[in-house]
Amino acid sequence: MSIRRAGLSGLAIALCSLSPVLVSRSLAHEIVGNRFFPATLGIDDPGVNDELSLPTFDSFKTGDIPPVRQRDVSGEFSKRITEDFAISFGSTYTFLGPVDATVPGANGFQNLETTFKYRVFKDPVHEFVMSVGLSVEWGGTGAQSVGADPFNTYTPTIYFGKGFGDLPDTFSWLRPIAITGQVGYAIPGRNFTTTFGIDPDTGLSTADTEFHPRVLNWGGTIQYSMPYLKSAVVDLGLPDFIDHLIPLVEATLQTPVANTLTSGTMTTGTINPGVIWVGNKFQIAAEALIPINRQSGTNVGFIAQLHLYLDDIDPRGIGKPIFGGPVQPASPFARN
């Protein structure tokens, strides 16, 4: 699920020229051999499952001049059609703080989003998985006052994940490490928008054209699974709470690559250190949002999420693929 970051508030557009930063929301967890890939908050993981992220909450200051405090509350539901194919639906409600005493804040829904995702490869021995997907942001379904575009945006994406459980015994302490990543290409349904107005000084008609860039959305995570360490490497006798943690660092980046006449080509995004606590039927996660440059934001924000594993909560009901029988629940704890 994509939400608008810096440079998309309608109230800020009235003051300055802004650039969009898109951050993808994650919605799924995946198990490959002994490897459990949790749902992460910055990018989507490489699997398909029946799950619900509700709520996800974030807060940060945008890269606008002057900056705007933005808070988002979002939810996303993912439903498997078959064991390897899922469709997800997501929505975000945005609160924008006032710019100053003369420009009030705004709030409203972002555009609805739908993602179609298909798992194309899974190698349990080498803990590797890959999926492909297409996300559609439905233009005109959200409020333009909070930056929702009036046109659709289509984003084909490749997702992958790799665990290091196949390392030799001499590197056994590195086996709990896993990486995930995604690369998407966002294609706006409209190349440009022209706004007509009247110059207050001369009374003459004016025309302002904004080009909508095609954006490379890319990012990745590196994570260290304490559940994997305990059940597939060595049990250190740590407290149970610690054995449920997955510390990680994410990067979520966006680079305009085409139709960039008015947007420029600067890469924006955040680096997100955080931690996930995983249970058998849900997980709780929190991360810091550290902007990589001034255009990405003006302070460190945060994001937190409650994520429910519907395929574990009700594997023969709402958590079962529409076509086909129940499949192996995505337990976060590796099995020897």
Short mmCIF file of C-alpha atoms in Angstrom, two decimals:
data_model
loop_
_atom_site.label_atom_id
_atom_site.label_comp_id
_atom_site.label_asym_id
_atom_site.label_seq_id
_atom_site.Cartn_x
_atom_site.Cartn_y
_atom_site.Cartn_z
CA MET A 1 0.00 0.00 0.00
CA SER A 2 1.41 3.40 -0.92
CA ILE A 3 0.91 6.52 1.13
CA ARG A 4 1.88 10.05 0.31
CA ARG A 5 4.93 11.40 2.06
CA ALA A 6 6.65 14.74 1.63
CA GLY A 7 5.17 17.23 -0.79
CA LEU A 8 1.60 16.05 -1.30
CA SER A 9 -0.56 18.18 0.96
CA GLY A 10 -3.02 20.45 -0.79
CA LEU A 11 -2.36 23.26 1.68
CA ALA A 12 1.39 23.10 1.03
CA ILE A 13 0.90 23.07 -2.75
CA ALA A 14 -0.57 26.53 -2.40
CA LEU A 15 2.71 27.76 -0.95
CA CYS A 16 5.52 26.05 -2.82
CA SER A 17 6.51 23.55 -5.47
CA LEU A 18 6.51 20.09 -3.92
CA SER A 19 7.84 16.66 -4.86
CA PRO A 20 6.11 13.38 -3.93
CA VAL A 21 7.74 10.64 -1.93
CA LEU A 22 6.01 7.27 -2.00
CA VAL A 23 6.46 4.63 0.68
CA SER A 24 5.05 1.19 0.30
CA ARG A 25 3.21 -0.53 3.06
CA SER A 26 3.75 -4.21 3.67
CA LEU A 27 0.93 -6.70 4.05
CA ALA A 28 2.13 -10.29 4.17
CA HIS A 29 4.40 -12.85 5.84
CA GLU A 30 5.87 -15.94 4.24
CA ILE A 31 7.48 -19.24 5.26
CA VAL A 32 10.07 -20.95 3.05
CA GLY A 33 11.59 -24.09 4.51
CA ASN A 34 12.67 -23.11 8.04
CA ARG A 35 12.64 -19.40 7.14
CA PHE A 36 9.86 -17.10 8.29
CA PHE A 37 9.72 -13.77 6.46
CA PRO A 38 7.67 -11.38 8.63
CA ALA A 39 5.54 -8.51 7.42
CA THR A 40 7.74 -5.42 7.40
CA LEU A 41 6.57 -1.82 7.51
CA GLY A 42 8.54 -0.12 4.76
CA ILE A 43 8.42 -2.59 1.89
CA ASP A 44 6.24 -5.59 1.11
CA ASP A 45 7.68 -9.03 1.76
CA PRO A 46 7.97 -11.63 -1.02
CA GLY A 47 5.11 -13.95 -0.06
CA VAL A 48 1.32 -14.27 -0.35
CA ASN A 49 -0.96 -14.98 2.63
CA ASP A 50 -4.32 -14.15 4.19
CA GLU A 51 -3.65 -11.28 6.55
CA LEU A 52 -4.89 -8.02 8.02
CA SER A 53 -2.78 -5.01 8.97
CA LEU A 54 -4.93 -2.89 11.28
CA PRO A 55 -4.03 -0.40 12.42
CA THR A 56 -0.80 0.99 10.99
CA PHE A 57 0.06 4.43 12.38
CA ASP A 58 2.85 6.81 11.42
CA SER A 59 3.87 10.37 12.21
CA PHE A 60 6.56 12.55 10.61
CA LYS A 61 7.31 16.02 9.25
CA THR A 62 7.29 16.35 5.47
CA GLY A 63 10.04 17.82 3.33
CA ASP A 64 7.88 20.80 2.37
CA ILE A 65 9.02 24.38 2.96
CA PRO A 66 7.76 25.06 5.58
CA PRO A 67 7.39 21.45 6.80
CA VAL A 68 4.00 19.97 7.66
CA ARG A 69 3.29 17.44 10.40
CA GLN A 70 1.63 14.41 8.78
CA ARG A 71 -0.08 11.54 10.59
CA ASP A 72 -1.54 8.51 8.85
CA VAL A 73 -3.81 5.71 10.03
CA SER A 74 -4.15 2.87 7.56
CA GLY A 75 -5.40 -0.67 7.13
CA GLU A 76 -4.89 -3.41 4.57
CA PHE A 77 -6.52 -6.77 3.93
CA SER A 78 -4.87 -9.51 1.85
CA LYS A 79 -6.84 -12.49 0.52
CA ARG A 80 -5.43 -15.54 -1.28
CA ILE A 81 -7.37 -16.61 -4.35
CA THR A 82 -5.13 -19.66 -4.77
CA GLU A 83 -2.14 -20.85 -2.75
CA ASP A 84 0.18 -18.67 -4.87
CA PHE A 85 -2.04 -15.73 -5.86
CA ALA A 86 -3.48 -13.03 -3.60
CA ILE A 87 -5.29 -9.71 -3.89
CA SER A 88 -4.98 -6.99 -1.26
CA PHE A 89 -7.02 -3.86 -0.60
CA GLY A 90 -5.74 -0.89 1.39
CA SER A 91 -6.81 2.55 2.55
CA THR A 92 -5.12 5.38 4.46
CA TYR A 93 -6.60 8.34 6.35
CA THR A 94 -4.24 11.33 6.54
CA PHE A 95 -4.11 14.21 9.01
CA LEU A 96 -2.06 17.26 7.95
CA GLY A 97 -1.13 19.89 10.50
CA PRO A 98 -1.44 23.61 9.73
CA VAL A 99 1.40 25.33 7.88
CA ASP A 100 0.97 28.56 9.86
CA ALA A 101 -1.76 30.67 11.40
CA THR A 102 -3.17 31.61 7.98
CA VAL A 103 -3.22 28.15 6.36
CA PRO A 104 -5.25 25.54 8.27
CA GLY A 105 -4.57 21.83 8.26
CA ALA A 106 -6.50 19.22 6.31
CA ASN A 107 -7.53 15.61 6.64
CA GLY A 108 -9.06 12.95 4.43
CA PHE A 109 -8.57 9.60 2.75
CA GLN A 110 -5.79 8.84 0.32
CA ASN A 111 -6.69 6.95 -2.87
CA LEU A 112 -7.76 3.34 -2.48
CA GLU A 113 -5.16 0.78 -3.56
CA THR A 114 -5.36 -2.76 -4.87
CA THR A 115 -2.41 -5.13 -5.31
CA PHE A 116 -2.40 -8.33 -7.36
CA LYS A 117 0.48 -10.60 -6.34
CA TYR A 118 1.70 -13.96 -7.61
CA ARG A 119 4.46 -16.09 -6.11
CA VAL A 120 6.53 -17.41 -9.03
CA PHE A 121 9.35 -19.30 -7.27
CA LYS A 122 10.02 -20.90 -3.90
CA ASP A 123 13.13 -22.86 -2.88
CA PRO A 124 12.82 -24.23 0.69
CA VAL A 125 16.39 -25.64 0.73
CA HIS A 126 17.99 -22.27 0.01
CA GLU A 127 15.24 -20.23 1.72
CA PHE A 128 14.62 -18.19 -1.42
CA VAL A 129 11.30 -16.87 -2.71
CA MET A 130 10.26 -14.48 -5.48
CA SER A 131 6.93 -12.93 -6.44
CA VAL A 132 5.64 -10.46 -9.01
CA GLY A 133 2.79 -8.03 -8.58
CA LEU A 134 0.83 -5.10 -9.91
CA SER A 135 -0.45 -2.33 -7.62
CA VAL A 136 -3.16 0.08 -8.75
CA GLU A 137 -3.84 3.36 -6.99
CA TRP A 138 -7.38 4.33 -7.98
CA GLY A 139 -7.34 8.04 -8.82
CA GLY A 140 -10.16 10.23 -7.57
CA THR A 141 -11.08 7.95 -4.64
CA GLY A 142 -9.25 10.12 -2.12
CA ALA A 143 -9.22 13.77 -1.10
CA GLN A 144 -7.07 16.14 -3.16
CA SER A 145 -6.65 18.33 -0.04
CA VAL A 146 -4.28 15.66 1.36
CA GLY A 147 -2.53 15.02 -1.95
CA ALA A 148 -4.60 12.21 -3.50
CA ASP A 149 -4.16 12.25 -7.29
CA PRO A 150 -7.19 12.44 -9.60
CA PHE A 151 -5.67 9.81 -11.92
CA ASN A 152 -4.68 6.15 -11.55
CA THR A 153 -1.10 5.05 -10.93
CA TYR A 154 0.07 1.56 -11.95
CA THR A 155 3.14 -0.04 -10.32
CA PRO A 156 4.46 -3.42 -11.55
CA THR A 157 6.82 -4.80 -8.89
CA ILE A 158 9.27 -7.65 -8.28
CA TYR A 159 9.66 -8.96 -4.70
CA PHE A 160 12.33 -11.34 -3.36
CA GLY A 161 13.56 -12.83 -0.10
CA LYS A 162 16.65 -14.85 0.84
CA GLY A 163 17.50 -16.49 4.14
CA PHE A 164 21.04 -17.55 5.06
CA GLY A 165 20.14 -20.85 6.70
CA ASP A 166 22.13 -22.72 4.02
CA LEU A 167 25.46 -21.31 5.24
CA PRO A 168 28.06 -23.86 6.45
CA ASP A 169 28.49 -24.66 10.15
CA THR A 170 31.47 -22.29 10.46
CA PHE A 171 29.04 -19.41 9.82
CA SER A 172 26.15 -20.76 11.91
CA TRP A 173 25.69 -17.44 13.77
CA LEU A 174 24.85 -15.79 10.45
CA ARG A 175 22.10 -18.26 9.56
CA PRO A 176 19.34 -16.22 11.28
CA ILE A 177 20.04 -13.34 8.86
CA ALA A 178 17.66 -12.76 5.97
CA ILE A 179 17.27 -10.07 3.34
CA THR A 180 14.21 -8.99 1.40
CA GLY A 181 13.77 -6.46 -1.36
CA GLN A 182 11.45 -5.03 -3.95
CA VAL A 183 11.75 -2.97 -7.13
CA GLY A 184 8.69 -1.27 -8.62
CA TYR A 185 8.09 1.17 -11.47
CA ALA A 186 5.22 3.62 -10.81
CA ILE A 187 3.47 4.77 -13.99
CA PRO A 188 0.97 7.64 -13.63
CA GLY A 189 -2.14 7.40 -15.76
CA ARG A 190 -1.64 11.04 -16.77
CA ASN A 191 1.62 12.55 -18.02
CA PHE A 192 0.93 16.10 -16.88
CA THR A 193 -1.68 18.41 -15.37
CA THR A 194 -2.18 22.02 -16.48
CA THR A 195 -3.80 24.48 -14.07
CA PHE A 196 -5.26 27.70 -15.41
CA GLY A 197 -5.61 30.88 -13.38
CA ILE A 198 -5.51 34.65 -13.33
CA ASP A 199 -2.43 36.70 -12.40
CA PRO A 200 -3.64 39.01 -9.56
CA ASP A 201 -1.16 41.71 -10.56
CA THR A 202 -1.79 41.88 -14.31
CA GLY A 203 -5.22 40.30 -14.62
CA LEU A 204 -3.90 38.09 -17.42
CA SER A 205 -4.62 34.39 -17.76
CA THR A 206 -1.89 32.01 -16.62
CA ALA A 207 -1.20 28.32 -17.19
CA ASP A 208 0.95 26.18 -14.90
CA THR A 209 1.93 22.68 -16.06
CA GLU A 210 3.09 19.97 -13.65
CA PHE A 211 4.64 16.82 -15.15
CA HIS A 212 3.93 13.58 -13.28
CA PRO A 213 7.15 11.55 -13.18
CA ARG A 214 7.56 7.82 -13.54
CA VAL A 215 9.18 6.70 -10.30
CA LEU A 216 11.41 3.76 -9.39
CA ASN A 217 10.25 2.55 -5.96
CA TRP A 218 12.98 0.39 -4.47
CA GLY A 219 14.13 -0.80 -1.10
CA GLY A 220 15.14 -3.69 1.08
CA THR A 221 15.52 -5.07 4.58
CA ILE A 222 18.17 -6.91 6.55
CA GLN A 223 16.83 -8.80 9.54
CA TYR A 224 18.11 -11.12 12.29
CA SER A 225 15.54 -13.67 13.45
CA MET A 226 15.74 -14.66 17.11
CA PRO A 227 13.03 -17.34 16.58
CA TYR A 228 15.24 -18.86 13.86
CA LEU A 229 18.31 -18.68 16.09
CA LYS A 230 16.55 -20.61 18.86
CA SER A 231 14.80 -23.29 16.80
CA ALA A 232 17.22 -23.84 13.90
CA VAL A 233 20.70 -22.86 15.20
CA VAL A 234 21.12 -22.90 19.01
CA ASP A 235 18.93 -22.33 22.06
CA LEU A 236 20.76 -19.81 24.26
CA GLY A 237 18.20 -19.99 27.04
CA LEU A 238 17.17 -16.37 26.56
CA PRO A 239 13.91 -14.96 27.97
CA ASP A 240 10.89 -15.97 25.92
CA PHE A 241 10.20 -12.34 24.93
CA ILE A 242 13.66 -12.04 23.33
CA ASP A 243 13.18 -15.31 21.42
CA HIS A 244 10.18 -13.72 19.66
CA LEU A 245 12.05 -10.65 18.36
CA ILE A 246 13.30 -9.88 14.84
CA PRO A 247 15.48 -6.74 14.80
CA LEU A 248 15.79 -5.22 11.33
CA VAL A 249 16.72 -2.22 9.24
CA GLU A 250 14.70 -1.19 6.20
CA ALA A 251 15.37 1.23 3.37
CA THR A 252 12.49 2.69 1.34
CA LEU A 253 13.63 4.83 -1.59
CA GLN A 254 12.06 6.56 -4.57
CA THR A 255 13.84 7.88 -7.67
CA PRO A 256 12.03 9.77 -10.47
CA VAL A 257 13.42 8.34 -13.71
CA ALA A 258 11.21 9.67 -16.53
CA ASN A 259 9.00 12.68 -17.31
CA THR A 260 10.97 14.61 -14.68
CA LEU A 261 10.88 18.14 -16.13
CA THR A 262 9.17 19.64 -13.08
CA SER A 263 10.00 17.03 -10.43
CA GLY A 264 13.74 16.57 -10.86
CA THR A 265 15.51 13.27 -10.36
CA MET A 266 16.58 13.41 -6.71
CA THR A 267 16.23 10.17 -4.74
CA THR A 268 14.20 10.51 -1.55
CA GLY A 269 13.24 8.08 1.18
CA THR A 270 13.94 6.87 4.69
CA ILE A 271 16.11 4.40 6.60
CA ASN A 272 14.00 2.58 9.18
CA PRO A 273 15.63 0.70 12.09
CA GLY A 274 13.16 -1.19 14.21
CA VAL A 275 12.01 -4.46 15.72
CA ILE A 276 9.18 -6.96 15.24
CA TRP A 277 7.70 -9.15 17.98
CA VAL A 278 6.13 -12.23 16.39
CA GLY A 279 3.59 -14.60 17.85
CA ASN A 280 1.77 -17.57 16.36
CA LYS A 281 -1.23 -15.53 15.21
CA PHE A 282 -0.11 -11.90 15.14
CA GLN A 283 2.87 -9.59 15.27
CA ILE A 284 3.58 -6.09 16.58
CA ALA A 285 6.22 -3.89 14.92
CA ALA A 286 7.70 -0.43 15.38
CA GLU A 287 10.33 1.47 13.40
CA ALA A 288 11.93 4.89 13.30
CA LEU A 289 11.68 6.87 10.04
CA ILE A 290 15.03 8.57 9.35
CA PRO A 291 14.98 10.82 6.24
CA ILE A 292 17.95 10.38 3.89
CA ASN A 293 17.96 14.08 2.93
CA ARG A 294 16.12 17.38 3.51
CA GLN A 295 13.65 16.68 0.70
CA SER A 296 12.59 13.43 2.43
CA GLY A 297 11.62 15.02 5.74
CA THR A 298 12.80 17.33 8.50
CA ASN A 299 12.94 15.11 11.57
CA VAL A 300 12.89 11.50 12.70
CA GLY A 301 9.37 10.07 12.58
CA PHE A 302 7.99 6.69 13.57
CA ILE A 303 5.66 3.97 12.33
CA ALA A 304 3.95 1.14 14.25
CA GLN A 305 1.64 -1.70 13.23
CA LEU A 306 -0.53 -4.53 14.54
CA HIS A 307 -0.57 -7.35 11.98
CA LEU A 308 -2.91 -10.36 12.16
CA TYR A 309 -2.17 -13.73 10.52
CA LEU A 310 -5.64 -14.72 9.31
CA ASP A 311 -4.33 -17.96 7.83
CA ASP A 312 -3.23 -19.00 11.33
CA ILE A 313 -6.25 -17.58 13.18
CA ASP A 314 -8.81 -19.36 10.96
CA PRO A 315 -7.02 -21.68 8.48
CA ARG A 316 -10.24 -23.39 7.35
CA GLY A 317 -12.33 -20.24 7.11
CA ILE A 318 -11.31 -16.68 6.24
CA GLY A 319 -7.65 -17.76 6.17
CA LYS A 320 -8.15 -20.43 3.48
CA PRO A 321 -7.56 -19.76 -0.23
CA ILE A 322 -10.81 -19.33 -2.17
CA PHE A 323 -9.79 -22.11 -4.55
CA GLY A 324 -8.08 -25.07 -2.93
CA GLY A 325 -7.86 -26.48 0.57
CA PRO A 326 -6.05 -25.04 3.59
CA VAL A 327 -2.29 -24.88 3.26
CA GLN A 328 0.53 -24.89 5.78
CA PRO A 329 0.09 -22.00 8.24
CA ALA A 330 2.97 -19.50 8.15
CA SER A 331 4.33 -20.20 11.63
CA PRO A 332 7.11 -17.78 12.62
CA PHE A 333 9.03 -20.51 14.45
CA ALA A 334 11.29 -22.69 12.32
CA ARG A 335 10.92 -26.45 12.35
CA ASN A 336 13.86 -28.84 12.20
#
